[in-house]
Coordinates of C-alpha atoms in Angstrom, one line a residue:
M230 CA 120.4 66.6 120.9
S231 CA 118.9 63.5 119.4
L232 CA 115.5 63.3 117.8
Q233 CA 112.8 61.0 118.9
P234 CA 111.9 58.4 116.2
E235 CA 108.7 60.2 115.1
A236 CA 110.5 63.5 114.9
R237 CA 113.3 61.9 112.8
R238 CA 110.6 60.4 110.5
V239 CA 109.0 63.8 110.0
L240 CA 112.4 65.5 109.3
R241 CA 113.3 62.7 106.8
A242 CA 110.0 63.0 105.0
Y243 CA 110.2 66.8 104.9
L244 CA 113.7 66.8 103.5
R245 CA 112.7 64.2 100.9
A246 CA 109.7 66.2 99.9
V247 CA 111.8 69.4 99.6
A248 CA 114.3 67.5 97.4
L249 CA 111.4 66.7 95.0
A250 CA 111.0 70.4 94.3
E251 CA 114.8 71.2 93.8
P252 CA 114.9 70.2 90.1
L253 CA 111.8 72.3 89.4
Q254 CA 113.5 75.3 91.1
R255 CA 116.7 74.8 89.1
D256 CA 114.7 74.7 85.9
L257 CA 112.7 77.7 86.8
A258 CA 115.8 79.7 87.7
S259 CA 117.4 78.6 84.5
R260 CA 114.3 79.7 82.5
Y261 CA 114.7 83.2 83.9
G262 CA 118.5 83.3 83.7
V263 CA 119.1 83.6 87.4
S264 CA 120.6 81.4 90.1
L265 CA 118.6 79.5 92.7
A266 CA 119.7 82.0 95.4
D267 CA 118.5 84.9 93.1
L268 CA 115.2 83.2 92.5
H269 CA 114.8 82.8 96.3
A270 CA 115.5 86.5 96.7
V271 CA 112.8 87.4 94.1
R272 CA 110.3 85.3 96.0
V273 CA 111.2 87.0 99.3
L274 CA 110.7 90.4 97.6
S275 CA 107.4 89.3 96.3
R276 CA 106.3 88.5 99.8
L277 CA 107.7 91.8 101.2
G278 CA 106.4 94.0 98.5
P279 CA 108.2 97.3 97.6
S280 CA 110.9 97.7 100.3
P281 CA 113.9 99.8 101.1
V282 CA 117.0 97.9 99.9
S283 CA 118.2 97.7 103.6
R284 CA 115.0 95.9 104.6
F285 CA 115.3 93.5 101.7
G286 CA 118.9 92.8 102.7
A287 CA 117.9 92.3 106.3
E288 CA 115.2 89.9 105.3
L289 CA 117.7 87.9 103.4
G290 CA 120.4 88.2 106.1
L291 CA 122.8 90.0 103.7
P292 CA 125.2 92.8 104.5
R293 CA 124.8 96.1 102.6
S294 CA 127.5 95.5 100.0
T295 CA 126.1 92.1 99.2
I296 CA 122.5 93.2 98.9
T297 CA 123.6 96.1 96.6
N298 CA 125.3 93.6 94.3
L299 CA 122.3 91.3 94.4
V300 CA 119.9 94.1 93.5
D301 CA 122.2 95.2 90.7
R302 CA 122.3 91.7 89.3
L303 CA 118.5 91.2 89.6
E304 CA 117.9 94.6 88.0
R305 CA 120.1 93.7 85.0
A306 CA 118.2 90.4 84.7
G307 CA 114.9 92.3 84.6
M308 CA 113.7 90.8 87.9
V309 CA 113.6 93.9 90.1
E310 CA 113.6 97.7 89.7
R311 CA 114.6 100.5 92.0
M312 CA 112.3 103.4 92.7
P313 CA 112.5 106.5 94.8
T314 CA 110.3 106.9 97.9
S315 CA 108.1 109.9 98.2
A316 CA 109.0 110.5 101.8
D317 CA 112.8 110.6 101.5
G318 CA 114.5 111.0 98.1
R319 CA 117.7 109.5 99.5
V320 CA 116.0 106.1 100.2
R321 CA 115.4 103.9 97.3
L322 CA 112.8 101.1 97.2
V323 CA 113.3 97.9 95.4
R324 CA 110.2 96.1 93.9
L325 CA 109.5 93.3 91.5
A326 CA 109.8 94.2 87.8
D327 CA 107.6 92.4 85.2
G328 CA 110.2 89.7 84.8
G329 CA 110.3 89.0 88.6
Q330 CA 106.5 88.9 88.7
R331 CA 106.4 86.4 85.8
A332 CA 109.0 84.2 87.6
V333 CA 107.0 84.2 90.8
E334 CA 103.8 83.4 89.0
D335 CA 105.2 80.9 86.6
T336 CA 103.5 77.5 87.2
D337 CA 104.0 75.9 83.8
L338 CA 107.0 73.7 84.9
F339 CA 105.2 72.7 88.0
V340 CA 102.0 71.7 86.4
R341 CA 103.8 69.3 84.0
S342 CA 106.1 67.9 86.8
Q343 CA 106.2 64.6 88.6
V344 CA 105.6 66.5 91.9
A345 CA 102.3 67.9 90.6
A346 CA 101.3 64.4 89.4
R347 CA 102.0 63.0 92.8
L348 CA 100.0 65.7 94.5
R349 CA 97.1 65.2 92.1
A350 CA 97.2 61.5 93.0
L351 CA 96.4 62.2 96.6
D352 CA 92.7 62.1 97.4
P353 CA 91.1 65.5 98.2
S354 CA 91.2 65.0 101.9
E355 CA 94.9 64.3 101.8
Q356 CA 95.5 67.3 99.6
T357 CA 93.6 69.5 102.1
A358 CA 95.5 68.0 105.1
L359 CA 98.9 68.6 103.4
A360 CA 98.0 72.1 102.5
E361 CA 96.9 72.9 106.1
V362 CA 100.1 71.5 107.6
L363 CA 102.3 73.4 105.1
E364 CA 100.3 76.6 105.7
R365 CA 100.8 76.2 109.5
L366 CA 104.6 75.7 108.9
I367 CA 104.7 78.9 106.9
A368 CA 102.7 80.8 109.5
M369 CA 105.1 79.6 112.2
R370 CA 108.0 81.0 110.2
S371 CA 106.2 84.3 109.9
T372 CA 105.6 84.4 113.6
D373 CA 109.2 83.5 114.3
D374 CA 110.3 86.3 112.0
R375 CA 108.1 88.9 113.8
Q376 CA 109.4 87.8 117.2
H377 CA 113.0 88.0 115.9
D378 CA 112.3 91.5 114.5
D379 CA 110.8 92.5 117.9
V380 CA 114.0 91.3 119.7
E381 CA 116.2 93.2 117.4
D382 CA 114.2 96.4 117.8
S383 CA 114.4 96.4 121.6

């Protein structure tokens, strides 16, 4: 399947924009002593909120043994913590610990970055347009996830 020229242009621009953020993500992960994949998992958990380990693993597409190892590693790094549920003592929830919350909310590296400088250089209407497009992309992903969940549940 080949892309039309405009779709190819959009894809190239998107990938180049994502590449701008990669050094920031690496620096942030390094600041908190975790890998990029671990930082991604922390962000996913932030979006999910306290969740059963199995749900967290499903959201990341990880098998049970892998999610258990990931949660163990993130717990040792102070990013997450396990807690019992009130409904079923056998089920454990995983939630962000203080370290994970700090990592998710840390904007210091971004504010001082070239990416932020480039975004600040856009005029306000361009900033608004970019934010709206990115928010729509994120909302599409959320809709796709819900539809995928519905198919799996049926």
